[in-house]
Short mmCIF file of C-alpha atoms and ligand atoms in Angstrom, two decimals:
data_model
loop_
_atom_site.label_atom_id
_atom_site.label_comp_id
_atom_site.label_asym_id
_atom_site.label_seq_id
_atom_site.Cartn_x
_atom_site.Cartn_y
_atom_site.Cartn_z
CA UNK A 91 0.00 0.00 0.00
CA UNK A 92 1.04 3.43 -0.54
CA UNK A 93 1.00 5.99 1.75
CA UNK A 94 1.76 10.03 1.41
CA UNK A 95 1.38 12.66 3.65
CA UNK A 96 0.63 16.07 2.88
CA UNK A 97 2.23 18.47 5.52
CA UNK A 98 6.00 17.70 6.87
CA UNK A 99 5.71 19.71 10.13
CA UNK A 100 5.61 18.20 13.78
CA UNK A 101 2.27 15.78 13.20
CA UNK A 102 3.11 15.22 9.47
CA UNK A 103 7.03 13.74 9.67
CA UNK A 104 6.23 11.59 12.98
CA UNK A 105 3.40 10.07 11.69
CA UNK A 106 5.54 9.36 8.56
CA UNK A 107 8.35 7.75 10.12
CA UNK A 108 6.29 5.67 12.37
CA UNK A 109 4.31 4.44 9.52
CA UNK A 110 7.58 3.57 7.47
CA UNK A 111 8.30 1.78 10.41
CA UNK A 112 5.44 -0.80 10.15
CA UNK A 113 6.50 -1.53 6.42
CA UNK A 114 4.98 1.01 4.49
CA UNK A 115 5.87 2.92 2.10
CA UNK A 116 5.66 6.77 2.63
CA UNK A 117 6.03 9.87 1.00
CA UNK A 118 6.28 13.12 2.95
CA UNK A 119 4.70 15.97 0.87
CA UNK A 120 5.71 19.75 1.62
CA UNK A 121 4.44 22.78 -0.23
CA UNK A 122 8.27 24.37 1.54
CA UNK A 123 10.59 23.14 -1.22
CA UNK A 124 13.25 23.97 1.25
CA UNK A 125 11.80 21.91 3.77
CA UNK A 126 11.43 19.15 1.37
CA UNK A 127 15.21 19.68 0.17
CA UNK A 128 16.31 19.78 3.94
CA UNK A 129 14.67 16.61 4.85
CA UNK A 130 15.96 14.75 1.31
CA UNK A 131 19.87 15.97 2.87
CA UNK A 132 19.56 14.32 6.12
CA UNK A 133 18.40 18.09 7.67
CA UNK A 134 15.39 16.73 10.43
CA UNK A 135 13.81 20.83 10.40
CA UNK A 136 12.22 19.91 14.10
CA UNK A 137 13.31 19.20 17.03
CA UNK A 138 11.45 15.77 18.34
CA UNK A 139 13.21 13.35 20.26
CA UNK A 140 14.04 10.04 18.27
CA UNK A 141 12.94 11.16 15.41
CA UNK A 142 16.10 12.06 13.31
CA UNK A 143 17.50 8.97 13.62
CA UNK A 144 14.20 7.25 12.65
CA UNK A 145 13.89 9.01 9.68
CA UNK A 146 17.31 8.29 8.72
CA UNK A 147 16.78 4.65 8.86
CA UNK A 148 13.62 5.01 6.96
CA UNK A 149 15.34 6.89 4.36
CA UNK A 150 18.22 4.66 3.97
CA UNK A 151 15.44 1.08 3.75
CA UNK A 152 13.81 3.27 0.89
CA UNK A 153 10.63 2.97 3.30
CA UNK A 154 10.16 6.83 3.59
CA UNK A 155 10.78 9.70 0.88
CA UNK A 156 10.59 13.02 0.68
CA UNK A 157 8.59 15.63 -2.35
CA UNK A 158 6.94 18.60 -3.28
CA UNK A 159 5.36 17.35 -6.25
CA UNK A 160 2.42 16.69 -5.02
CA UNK A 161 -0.17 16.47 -7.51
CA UNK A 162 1.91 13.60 -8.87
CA UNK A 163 2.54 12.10 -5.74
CA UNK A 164 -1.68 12.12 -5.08
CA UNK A 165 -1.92 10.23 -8.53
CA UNK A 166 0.47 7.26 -7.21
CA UNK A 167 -1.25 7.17 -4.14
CA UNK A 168 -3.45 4.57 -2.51
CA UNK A 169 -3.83 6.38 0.81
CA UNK A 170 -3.41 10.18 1.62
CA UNK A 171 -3.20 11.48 5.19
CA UNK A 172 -3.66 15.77 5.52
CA UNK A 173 -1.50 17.01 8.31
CA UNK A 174 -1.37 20.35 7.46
CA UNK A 175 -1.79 23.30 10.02
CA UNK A 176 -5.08 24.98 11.36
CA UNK A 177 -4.18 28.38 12.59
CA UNK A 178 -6.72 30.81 14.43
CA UNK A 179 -8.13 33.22 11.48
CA UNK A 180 -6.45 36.30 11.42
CA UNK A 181 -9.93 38.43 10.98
CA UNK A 182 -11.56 36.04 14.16
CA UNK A 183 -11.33 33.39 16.45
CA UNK A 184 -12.34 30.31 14.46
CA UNK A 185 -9.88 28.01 12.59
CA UNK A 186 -8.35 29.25 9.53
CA UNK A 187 -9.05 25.75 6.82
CA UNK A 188 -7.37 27.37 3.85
CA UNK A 189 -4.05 24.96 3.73
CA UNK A 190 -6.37 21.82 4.45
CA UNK A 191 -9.05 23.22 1.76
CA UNK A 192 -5.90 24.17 -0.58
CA UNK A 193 -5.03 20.31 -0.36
CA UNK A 194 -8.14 19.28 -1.14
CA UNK A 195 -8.47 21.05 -4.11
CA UNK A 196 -5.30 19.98 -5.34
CA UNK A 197 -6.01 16.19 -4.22
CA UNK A 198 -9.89 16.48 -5.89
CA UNK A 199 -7.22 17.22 -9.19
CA UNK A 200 -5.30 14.32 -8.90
CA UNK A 201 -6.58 11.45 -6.78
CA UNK A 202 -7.36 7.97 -8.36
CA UNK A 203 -10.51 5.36 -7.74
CA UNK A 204 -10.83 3.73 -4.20
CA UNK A 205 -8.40 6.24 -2.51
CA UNK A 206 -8.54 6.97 1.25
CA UNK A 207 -8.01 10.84 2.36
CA UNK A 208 -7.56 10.48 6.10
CA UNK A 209 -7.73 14.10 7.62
CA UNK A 210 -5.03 14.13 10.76
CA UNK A 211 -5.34 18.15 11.01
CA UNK A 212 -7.53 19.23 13.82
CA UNK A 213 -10.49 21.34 12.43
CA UNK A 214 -13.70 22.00 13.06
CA UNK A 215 -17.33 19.43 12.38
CA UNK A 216 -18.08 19.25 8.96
CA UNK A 217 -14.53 19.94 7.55
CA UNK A 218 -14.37 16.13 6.33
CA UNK A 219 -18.15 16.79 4.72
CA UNK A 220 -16.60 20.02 2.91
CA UNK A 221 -13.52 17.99 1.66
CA UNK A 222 -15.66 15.15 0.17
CA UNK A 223 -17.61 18.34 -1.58
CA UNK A 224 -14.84 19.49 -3.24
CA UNK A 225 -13.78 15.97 -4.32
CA UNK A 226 -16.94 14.96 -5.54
CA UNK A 227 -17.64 18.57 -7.31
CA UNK A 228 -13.88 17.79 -9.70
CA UNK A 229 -13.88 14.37 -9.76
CA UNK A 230 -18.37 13.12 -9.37
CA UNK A 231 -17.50 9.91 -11.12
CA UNK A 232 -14.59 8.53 -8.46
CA UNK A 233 -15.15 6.50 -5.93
CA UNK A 234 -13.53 7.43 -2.67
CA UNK A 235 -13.60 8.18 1.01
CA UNK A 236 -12.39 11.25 3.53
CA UNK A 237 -11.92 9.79 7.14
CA UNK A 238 -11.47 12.11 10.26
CA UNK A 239 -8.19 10.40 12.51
CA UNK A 240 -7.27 13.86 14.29
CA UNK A 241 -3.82 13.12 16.21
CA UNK A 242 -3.31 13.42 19.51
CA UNK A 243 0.22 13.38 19.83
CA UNK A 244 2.13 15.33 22.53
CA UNK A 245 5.54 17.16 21.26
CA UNK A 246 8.48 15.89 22.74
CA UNK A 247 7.26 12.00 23.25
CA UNK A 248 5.44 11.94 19.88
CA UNK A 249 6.81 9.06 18.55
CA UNK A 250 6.40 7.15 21.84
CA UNK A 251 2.35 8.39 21.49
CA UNK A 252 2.26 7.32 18.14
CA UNK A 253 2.97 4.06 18.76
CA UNK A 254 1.50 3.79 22.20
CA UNK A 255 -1.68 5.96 21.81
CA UNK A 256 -4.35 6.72 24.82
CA UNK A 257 -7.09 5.74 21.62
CA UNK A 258 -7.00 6.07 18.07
CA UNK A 259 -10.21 7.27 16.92
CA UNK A 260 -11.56 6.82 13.52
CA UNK A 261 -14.28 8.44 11.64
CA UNK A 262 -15.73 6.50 8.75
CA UNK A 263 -18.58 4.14 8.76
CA UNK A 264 -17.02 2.86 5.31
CA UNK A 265 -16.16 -0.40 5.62
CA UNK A 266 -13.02 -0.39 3.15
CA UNK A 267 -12.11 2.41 5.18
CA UNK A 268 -12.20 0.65 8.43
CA UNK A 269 -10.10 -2.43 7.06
CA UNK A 270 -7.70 -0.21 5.82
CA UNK A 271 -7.32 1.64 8.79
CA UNK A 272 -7.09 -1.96 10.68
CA UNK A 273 -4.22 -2.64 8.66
CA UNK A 274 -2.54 1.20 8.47
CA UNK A 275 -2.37 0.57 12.99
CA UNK A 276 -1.70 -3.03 12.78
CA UNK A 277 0.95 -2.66 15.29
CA UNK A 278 -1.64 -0.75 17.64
CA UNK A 279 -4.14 -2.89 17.37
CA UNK A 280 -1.89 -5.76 18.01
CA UNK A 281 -0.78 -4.03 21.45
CA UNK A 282 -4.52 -3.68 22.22
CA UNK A 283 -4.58 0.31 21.97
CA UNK A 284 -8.10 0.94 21.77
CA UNK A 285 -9.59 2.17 18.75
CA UNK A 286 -12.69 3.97 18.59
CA UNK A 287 -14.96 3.81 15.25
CA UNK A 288 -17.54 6.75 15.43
CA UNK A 289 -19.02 8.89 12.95
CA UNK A 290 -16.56 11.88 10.83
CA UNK A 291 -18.04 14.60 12.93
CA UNK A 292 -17.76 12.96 16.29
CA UNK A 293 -14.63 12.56 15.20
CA UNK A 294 -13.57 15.98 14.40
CA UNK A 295 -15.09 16.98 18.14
CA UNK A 296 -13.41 14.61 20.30
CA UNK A 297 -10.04 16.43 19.12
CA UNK A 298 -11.10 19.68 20.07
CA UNK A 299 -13.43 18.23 23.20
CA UNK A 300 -10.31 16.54 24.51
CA UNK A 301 -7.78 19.55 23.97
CA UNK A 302 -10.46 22.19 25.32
CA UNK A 303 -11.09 19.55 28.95
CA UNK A 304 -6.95 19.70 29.35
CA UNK A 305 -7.09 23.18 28.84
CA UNK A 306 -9.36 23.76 31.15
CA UNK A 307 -7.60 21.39 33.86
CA UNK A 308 -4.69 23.73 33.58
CA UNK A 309 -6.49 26.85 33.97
CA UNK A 310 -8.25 25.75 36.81
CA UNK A 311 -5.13 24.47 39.21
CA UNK A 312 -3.30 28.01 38.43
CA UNK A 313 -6.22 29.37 39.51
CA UNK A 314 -6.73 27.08 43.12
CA UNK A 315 -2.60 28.06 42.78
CA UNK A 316 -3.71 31.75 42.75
CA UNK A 317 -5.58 31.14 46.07
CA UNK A 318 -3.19 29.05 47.65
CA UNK A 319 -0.52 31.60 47.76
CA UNK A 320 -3.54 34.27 49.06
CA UNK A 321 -4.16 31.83 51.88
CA UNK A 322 -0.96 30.53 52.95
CA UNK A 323 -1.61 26.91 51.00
CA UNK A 324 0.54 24.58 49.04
CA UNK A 325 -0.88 23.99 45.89
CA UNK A 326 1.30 20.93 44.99
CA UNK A 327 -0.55 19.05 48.39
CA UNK A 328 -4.12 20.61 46.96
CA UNK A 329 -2.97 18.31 43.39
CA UNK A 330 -2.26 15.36 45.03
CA UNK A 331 -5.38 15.39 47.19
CA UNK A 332 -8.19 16.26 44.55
CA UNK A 333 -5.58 13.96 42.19
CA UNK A 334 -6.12 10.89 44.22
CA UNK A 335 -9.60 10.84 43.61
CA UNK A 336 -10.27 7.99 41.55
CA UNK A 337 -12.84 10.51 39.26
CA UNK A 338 -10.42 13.20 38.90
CA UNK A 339 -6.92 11.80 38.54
CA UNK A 340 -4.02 13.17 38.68
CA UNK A 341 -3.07 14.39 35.30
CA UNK A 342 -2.97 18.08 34.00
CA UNK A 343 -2.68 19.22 37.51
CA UNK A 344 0.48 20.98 37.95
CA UNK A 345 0.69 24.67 38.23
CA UNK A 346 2.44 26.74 36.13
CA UNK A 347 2.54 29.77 33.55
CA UNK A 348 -0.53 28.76 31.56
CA UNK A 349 -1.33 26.89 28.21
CA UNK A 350 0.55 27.67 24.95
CA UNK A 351 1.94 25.67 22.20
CA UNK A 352 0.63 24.68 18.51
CA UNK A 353 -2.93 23.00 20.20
CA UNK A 354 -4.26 24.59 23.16
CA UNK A 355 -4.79 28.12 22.56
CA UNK A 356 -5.88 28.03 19.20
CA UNK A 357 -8.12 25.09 19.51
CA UNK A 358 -9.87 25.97 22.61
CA UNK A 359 -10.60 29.11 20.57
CA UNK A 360 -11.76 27.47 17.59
CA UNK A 361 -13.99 25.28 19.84
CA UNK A 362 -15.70 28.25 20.94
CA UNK A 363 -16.14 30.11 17.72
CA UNK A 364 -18.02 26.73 16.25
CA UNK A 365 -19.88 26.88 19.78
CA UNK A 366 -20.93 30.81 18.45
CA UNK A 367 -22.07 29.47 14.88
CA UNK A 368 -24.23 26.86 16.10
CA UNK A 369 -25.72 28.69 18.67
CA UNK A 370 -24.23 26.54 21.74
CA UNK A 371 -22.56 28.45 23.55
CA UNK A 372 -18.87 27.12 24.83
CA UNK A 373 -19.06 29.46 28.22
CA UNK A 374 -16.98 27.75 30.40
CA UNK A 375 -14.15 27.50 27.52
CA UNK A 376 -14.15 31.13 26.85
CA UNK A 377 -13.55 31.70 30.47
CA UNK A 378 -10.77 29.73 30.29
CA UNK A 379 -9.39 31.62 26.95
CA UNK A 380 -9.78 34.71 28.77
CA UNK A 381 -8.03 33.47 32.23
CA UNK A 382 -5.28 32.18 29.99
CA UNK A 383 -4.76 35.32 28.44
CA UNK A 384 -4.91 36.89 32.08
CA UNK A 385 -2.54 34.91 33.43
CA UNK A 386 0.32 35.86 30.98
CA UNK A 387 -0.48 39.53 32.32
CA UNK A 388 -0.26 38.48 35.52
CA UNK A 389 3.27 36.94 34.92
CA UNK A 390 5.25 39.72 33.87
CA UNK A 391 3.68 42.13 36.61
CA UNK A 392 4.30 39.11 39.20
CA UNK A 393 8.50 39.60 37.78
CA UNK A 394 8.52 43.39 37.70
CA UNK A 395 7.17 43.47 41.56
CA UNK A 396 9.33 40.60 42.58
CA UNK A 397 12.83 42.50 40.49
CA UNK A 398 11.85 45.77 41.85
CA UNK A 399 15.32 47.77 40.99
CA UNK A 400 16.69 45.29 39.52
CA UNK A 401 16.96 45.70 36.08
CA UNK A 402 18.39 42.33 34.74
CA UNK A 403 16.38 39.59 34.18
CA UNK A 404 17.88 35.88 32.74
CA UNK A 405 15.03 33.80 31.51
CA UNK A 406 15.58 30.07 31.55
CA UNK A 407 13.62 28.17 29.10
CA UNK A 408 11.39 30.27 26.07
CA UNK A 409 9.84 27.11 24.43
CA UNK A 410 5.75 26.05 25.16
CA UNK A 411 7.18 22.89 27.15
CA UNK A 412 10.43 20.94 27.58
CA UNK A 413 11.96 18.43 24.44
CA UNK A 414 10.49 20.75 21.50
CA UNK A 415 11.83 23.52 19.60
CA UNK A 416 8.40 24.87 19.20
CA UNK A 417 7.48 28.07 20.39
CA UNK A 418 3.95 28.90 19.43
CA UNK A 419 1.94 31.08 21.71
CA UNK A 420 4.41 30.35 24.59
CA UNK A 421 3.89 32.14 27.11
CA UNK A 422 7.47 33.43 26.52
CA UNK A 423 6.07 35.17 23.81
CA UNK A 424 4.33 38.34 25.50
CA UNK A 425 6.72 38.03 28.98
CA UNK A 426 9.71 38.99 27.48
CA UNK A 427 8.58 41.80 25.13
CA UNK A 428 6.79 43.05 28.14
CA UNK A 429 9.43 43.23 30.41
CA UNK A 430 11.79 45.05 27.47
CA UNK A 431 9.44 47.13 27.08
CA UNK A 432 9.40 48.43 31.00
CA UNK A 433 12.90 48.51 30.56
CA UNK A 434 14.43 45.80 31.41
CA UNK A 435 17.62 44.10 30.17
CA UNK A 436 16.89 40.00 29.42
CA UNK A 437 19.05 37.39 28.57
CA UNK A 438 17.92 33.97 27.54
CA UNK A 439 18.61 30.37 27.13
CA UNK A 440 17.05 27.53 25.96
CA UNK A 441 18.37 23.97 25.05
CA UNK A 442 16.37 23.90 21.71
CA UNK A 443 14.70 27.05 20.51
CA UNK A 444 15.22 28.62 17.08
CA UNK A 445 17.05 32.14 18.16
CA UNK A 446 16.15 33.37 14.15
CA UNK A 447 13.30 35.42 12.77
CA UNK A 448 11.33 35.36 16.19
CA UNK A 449 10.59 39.42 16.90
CA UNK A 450 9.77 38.95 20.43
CA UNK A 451 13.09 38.09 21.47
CA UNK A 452 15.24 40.31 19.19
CA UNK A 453 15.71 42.97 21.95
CA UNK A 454 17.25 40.21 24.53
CA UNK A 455 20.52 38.82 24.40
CA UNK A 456 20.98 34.80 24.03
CA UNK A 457 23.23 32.84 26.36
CA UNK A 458 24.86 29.48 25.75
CA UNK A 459 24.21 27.69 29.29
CA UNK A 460 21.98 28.55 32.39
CA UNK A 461 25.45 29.77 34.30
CA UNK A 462 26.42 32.54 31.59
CA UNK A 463 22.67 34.17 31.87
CA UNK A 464 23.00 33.64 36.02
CA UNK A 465 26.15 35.73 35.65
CA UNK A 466 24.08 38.49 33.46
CA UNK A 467 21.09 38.16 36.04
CA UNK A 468 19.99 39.65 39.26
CA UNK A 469 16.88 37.81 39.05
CA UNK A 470 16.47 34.43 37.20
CA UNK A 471 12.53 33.25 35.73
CA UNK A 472 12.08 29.95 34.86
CA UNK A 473 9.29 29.66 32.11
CA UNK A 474 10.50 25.97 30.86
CA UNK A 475 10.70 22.56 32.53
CA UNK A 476 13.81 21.12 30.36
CA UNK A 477 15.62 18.59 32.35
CA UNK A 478 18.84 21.03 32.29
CA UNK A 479 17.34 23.61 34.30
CA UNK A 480 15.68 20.71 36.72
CA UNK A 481 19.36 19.50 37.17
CA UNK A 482 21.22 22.80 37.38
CA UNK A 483 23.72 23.56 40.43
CA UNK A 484 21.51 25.66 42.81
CA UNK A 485 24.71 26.28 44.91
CA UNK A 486 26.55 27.15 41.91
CA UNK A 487 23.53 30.00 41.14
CA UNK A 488 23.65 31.48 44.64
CA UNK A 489 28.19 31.99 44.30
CA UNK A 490 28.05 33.34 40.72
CA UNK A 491 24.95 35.66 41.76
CA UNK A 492 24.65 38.35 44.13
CA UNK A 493 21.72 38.40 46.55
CA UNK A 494 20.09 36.19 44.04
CA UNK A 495 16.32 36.03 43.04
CA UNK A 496 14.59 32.69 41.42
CA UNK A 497 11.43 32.79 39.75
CA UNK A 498 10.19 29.90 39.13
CA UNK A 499 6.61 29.12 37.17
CA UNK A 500 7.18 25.35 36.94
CA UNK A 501 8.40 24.44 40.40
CA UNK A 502 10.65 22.06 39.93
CA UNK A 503 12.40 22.27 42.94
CA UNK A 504 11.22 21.30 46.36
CA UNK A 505 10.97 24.78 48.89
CA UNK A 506 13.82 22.52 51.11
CA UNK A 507 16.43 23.16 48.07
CA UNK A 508 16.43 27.01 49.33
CA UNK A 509 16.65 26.63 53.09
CA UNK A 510 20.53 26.68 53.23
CA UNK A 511 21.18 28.62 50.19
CA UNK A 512 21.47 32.56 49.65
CA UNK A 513 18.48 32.57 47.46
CA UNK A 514 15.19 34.08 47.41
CA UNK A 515 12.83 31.91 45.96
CA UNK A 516 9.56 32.54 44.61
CA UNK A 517 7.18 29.74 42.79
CA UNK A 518 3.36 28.95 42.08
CA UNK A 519 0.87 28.26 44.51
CA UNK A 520 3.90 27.95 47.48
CA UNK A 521 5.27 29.86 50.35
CA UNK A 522 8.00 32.25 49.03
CA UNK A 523 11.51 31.08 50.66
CA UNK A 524 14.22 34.15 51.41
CA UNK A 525 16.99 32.82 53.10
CA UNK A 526 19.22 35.66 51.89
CA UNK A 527 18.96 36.96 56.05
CA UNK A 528 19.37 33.78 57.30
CA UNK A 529 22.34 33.52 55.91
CA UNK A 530 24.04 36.77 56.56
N1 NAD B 80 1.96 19.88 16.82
C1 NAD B 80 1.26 19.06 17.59
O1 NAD B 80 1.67 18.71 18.69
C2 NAD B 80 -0.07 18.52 17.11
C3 NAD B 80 -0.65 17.45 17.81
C4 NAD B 80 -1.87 16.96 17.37
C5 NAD B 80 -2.51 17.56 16.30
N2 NAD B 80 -1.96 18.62 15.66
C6 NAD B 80 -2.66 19.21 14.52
O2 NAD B 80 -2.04 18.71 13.33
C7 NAD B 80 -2.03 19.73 12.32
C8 NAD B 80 -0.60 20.00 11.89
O3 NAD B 80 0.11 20.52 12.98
P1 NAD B 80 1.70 20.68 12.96
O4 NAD B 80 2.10 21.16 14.29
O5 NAD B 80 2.32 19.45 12.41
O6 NAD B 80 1.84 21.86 11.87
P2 NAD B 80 3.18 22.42 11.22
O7 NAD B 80 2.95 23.87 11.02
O8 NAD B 80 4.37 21.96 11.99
O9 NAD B 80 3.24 21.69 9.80
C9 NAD B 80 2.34 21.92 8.76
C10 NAD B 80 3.08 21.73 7.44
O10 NAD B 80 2.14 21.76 6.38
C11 NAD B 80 2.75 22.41 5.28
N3 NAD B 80 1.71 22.88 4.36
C12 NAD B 80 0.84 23.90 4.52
N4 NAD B 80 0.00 23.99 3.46
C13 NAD B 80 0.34 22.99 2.63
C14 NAD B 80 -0.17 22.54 1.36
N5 NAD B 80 -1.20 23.14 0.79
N6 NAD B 80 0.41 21.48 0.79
C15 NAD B 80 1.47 20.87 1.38
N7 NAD B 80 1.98 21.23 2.57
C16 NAD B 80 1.43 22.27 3.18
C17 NAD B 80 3.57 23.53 5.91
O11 NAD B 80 4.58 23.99 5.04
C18 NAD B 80 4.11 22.82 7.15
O12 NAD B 80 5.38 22.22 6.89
C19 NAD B 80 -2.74 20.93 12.93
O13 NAD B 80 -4.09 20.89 12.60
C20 NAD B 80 -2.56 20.71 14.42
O14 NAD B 80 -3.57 21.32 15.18
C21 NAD B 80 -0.74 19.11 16.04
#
């Protein structure tokens, strides 16, 4: 059987290689020739765990290649998987379909009988209906199907969630489709991953449904965080409590500096846009959008009062999360321009993001290690929970800084670290520590 996939980004090249990797044989499709011409020269354009050396191997067993041609890539085709992006609309909130629609047009050009278009893009109910529409209104005499498998992949272990998914779910009620989907997550199946056959637009909801409930699990332990540090509580002990409960669990639950990334933001918006048009309103999602939003707000404020005088500021960590390169709506994003704006001097570092073409974070200065922005710093803010800054020498912070500040919105270190150290440290939802007296 063959396989392309149109769209090399972050969902596009995983799901690639892991497909290669069950004895396909794949084509990744990019519209970016230079994209295309990095990935064809060994260049993996993302950073995701594991991935460049799969890719490599699939390269090398002639399993997985690499085009832009992709109108004659469609024609060769027996099954085509969209992975293209889904922005927010620049005019409003709902998701902007014009690269998923562009591929449709240009697959409704192209495709042959009995092919499979399996839509892996997140979008909104009834964008599989509109894609069969403008298949059907090129090509009315073919025979074909467009099935909804959104992807629920998490950046940084995607291949791991590829091959070791929560649920695949599947919407088709054709039954070609379904044994070709049986045999495209063989390996899946085999492992007894469940897979879920529902209709296309249940489908297409349970994406958005499940990234709008974590979203909202976030929002709502930074806010209980919020209160805890009002009230003298610790939030981490209010987690595991409400965690334990067999209902709740104990996912999604830590504190920190809010939601951002490729997903979140922009589908929890889209979510409540298609809420708008239907006239079912998505109330308790918007109120999460807007605490989200807050939040960020609240972060650079929470800095400036904490720095006081102090005018430099080392930020540790810019990407959405740790093991990705991807910096999409991180909350990075609006903390650092703020705090240049109000006149402060930042340096950064980060294990893994770009430093190029991002205007945010042209005013700051980039560091090579967490010790050359401590020496820059008089007040450090952790925005990213990479391993490196988990493991870095606290002691070694507290000699090359003086009086030494630690802001930390992930905290990932216990409030014991900072009893015998000469460092005032500040986190979510916890008592503040300043030992800087204690020590003098
Ligand atoms: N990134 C994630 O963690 C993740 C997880 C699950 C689902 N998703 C969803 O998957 C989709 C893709 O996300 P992503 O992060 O991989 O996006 P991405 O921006 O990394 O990649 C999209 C790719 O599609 C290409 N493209 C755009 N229009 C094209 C066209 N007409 N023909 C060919 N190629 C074209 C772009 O050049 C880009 O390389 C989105 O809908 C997203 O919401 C993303």
């Amino acid at each position: 059987m063959k396989l392309s996939i149109i769209g090399s980004g972050y969902v596009g090249l995983v799901t690639g290689a892991c497909l290669a990797n069950v004895d396909q044989h794949v084509t990744c499709l990019d519209i970016d020739e230079k994209k295309i011409n990095k990935l064809r020269n060994g260049i993996i354009p993302i950073y995701e765990p594991g991935l460049e050396g799969l890719i490599k191997e699939k390269v090398a067993s002639s399993s997985l290649t690499f085009s832009s041609n992709i109108s004659e890539t469609v024609k060769n085709t027996d099954v085509i998987f969209i992975a293209v992006g889904t922005p927010t609309n620049k005019e409003n909130d709902s998701a902007d379909l014009s690269q998923v629609y562009s591929c449709a047009e240009e697959i409704a050009k192209n495709i042959k009988n009995n092919t499979i278009v399996i839509l892996k893009s997140t979008v909104p109910v009834g964008t599989c209906d509109k894609i069969e529409e403008i298949i059907n209104l090129s090509n009315p005499s073919i025979n074909f199907d467009v099935v909804s498998n959104p992807e629920f992949l998490r950046e940084g272990s995607a291949i791991f969630d590829f091959e070791n998914p929560d649920r695949i779910i599947i919407g088709t009620k054709e039954k070609n489709s379904i044994s070709t989907l049986n045999s495209i997550y063989k390996k899946q199946i085999k492992n007894n991953f469940p897979v879920i056959f529902t209709t296309r637009r249940s489908s297409e909801l349970i994406k958005y449904a499940s990234n709008s409930m974590l979203a909202m699990r976030i929002i709502f332990i930074n806010e209980i965080a919020d209160l805890c540090e009002k009230v003298g509580a610790n939030v981490e002990d209010i987690s595991l409590g409400i965690g334990l409960d067999k209902r709740i669990g104990p996912d999604f639950l830590n504190a920190g500096p809010g939601f951002g990334g490729s997903c979140f933001p922009k589908d929890a918006r889209a979510l409540v846009e298609s809420g708008k048009s239907y006239n079912a309103p998505q109330n308790l999602l918007k109120a999460v959008i807007d605490g989200n939003e807050k939040r960020k707000e609240n972060l650079s404020k929470r800095i400036i009062e904490v720095a006081k005088n102090r005018k430099n500021i080392g930020v540790l960590g810019v990407t959405y999360k740790a093991n990705t390169d991807d910096i999409r709506e991180a909350p990075s994003l609006s903390i650092i321009p703020d705090l240049i704006n109000k006149g402060f001097n930042v340096s950064i570092y980060d294990p893994q993001a770009s430093r190029d073409g991002i205007k945010e974070f042209e005013e700051a200065n980039w560091e090579s290690d967490i010790y050359s922005v401590a020496k820059k710093s008089d007040c450090l803010v952790i925005l990213t929970e990479w391993s490196e800054i988990i493991s870095m020498d606290l002691k070694k912070i507290s000699d090359i800084m003086t009086q030494p500040i630690i802001i930390d919105f992930r905290n990932l270190f216990s409030l014991d670290s900072f009893k015998k150290l000469n460092i005032e440290y500040h986190s979510i939802g916890r008592e503040t520590i300043n030992s800087h007296k204690e020590v003098e």
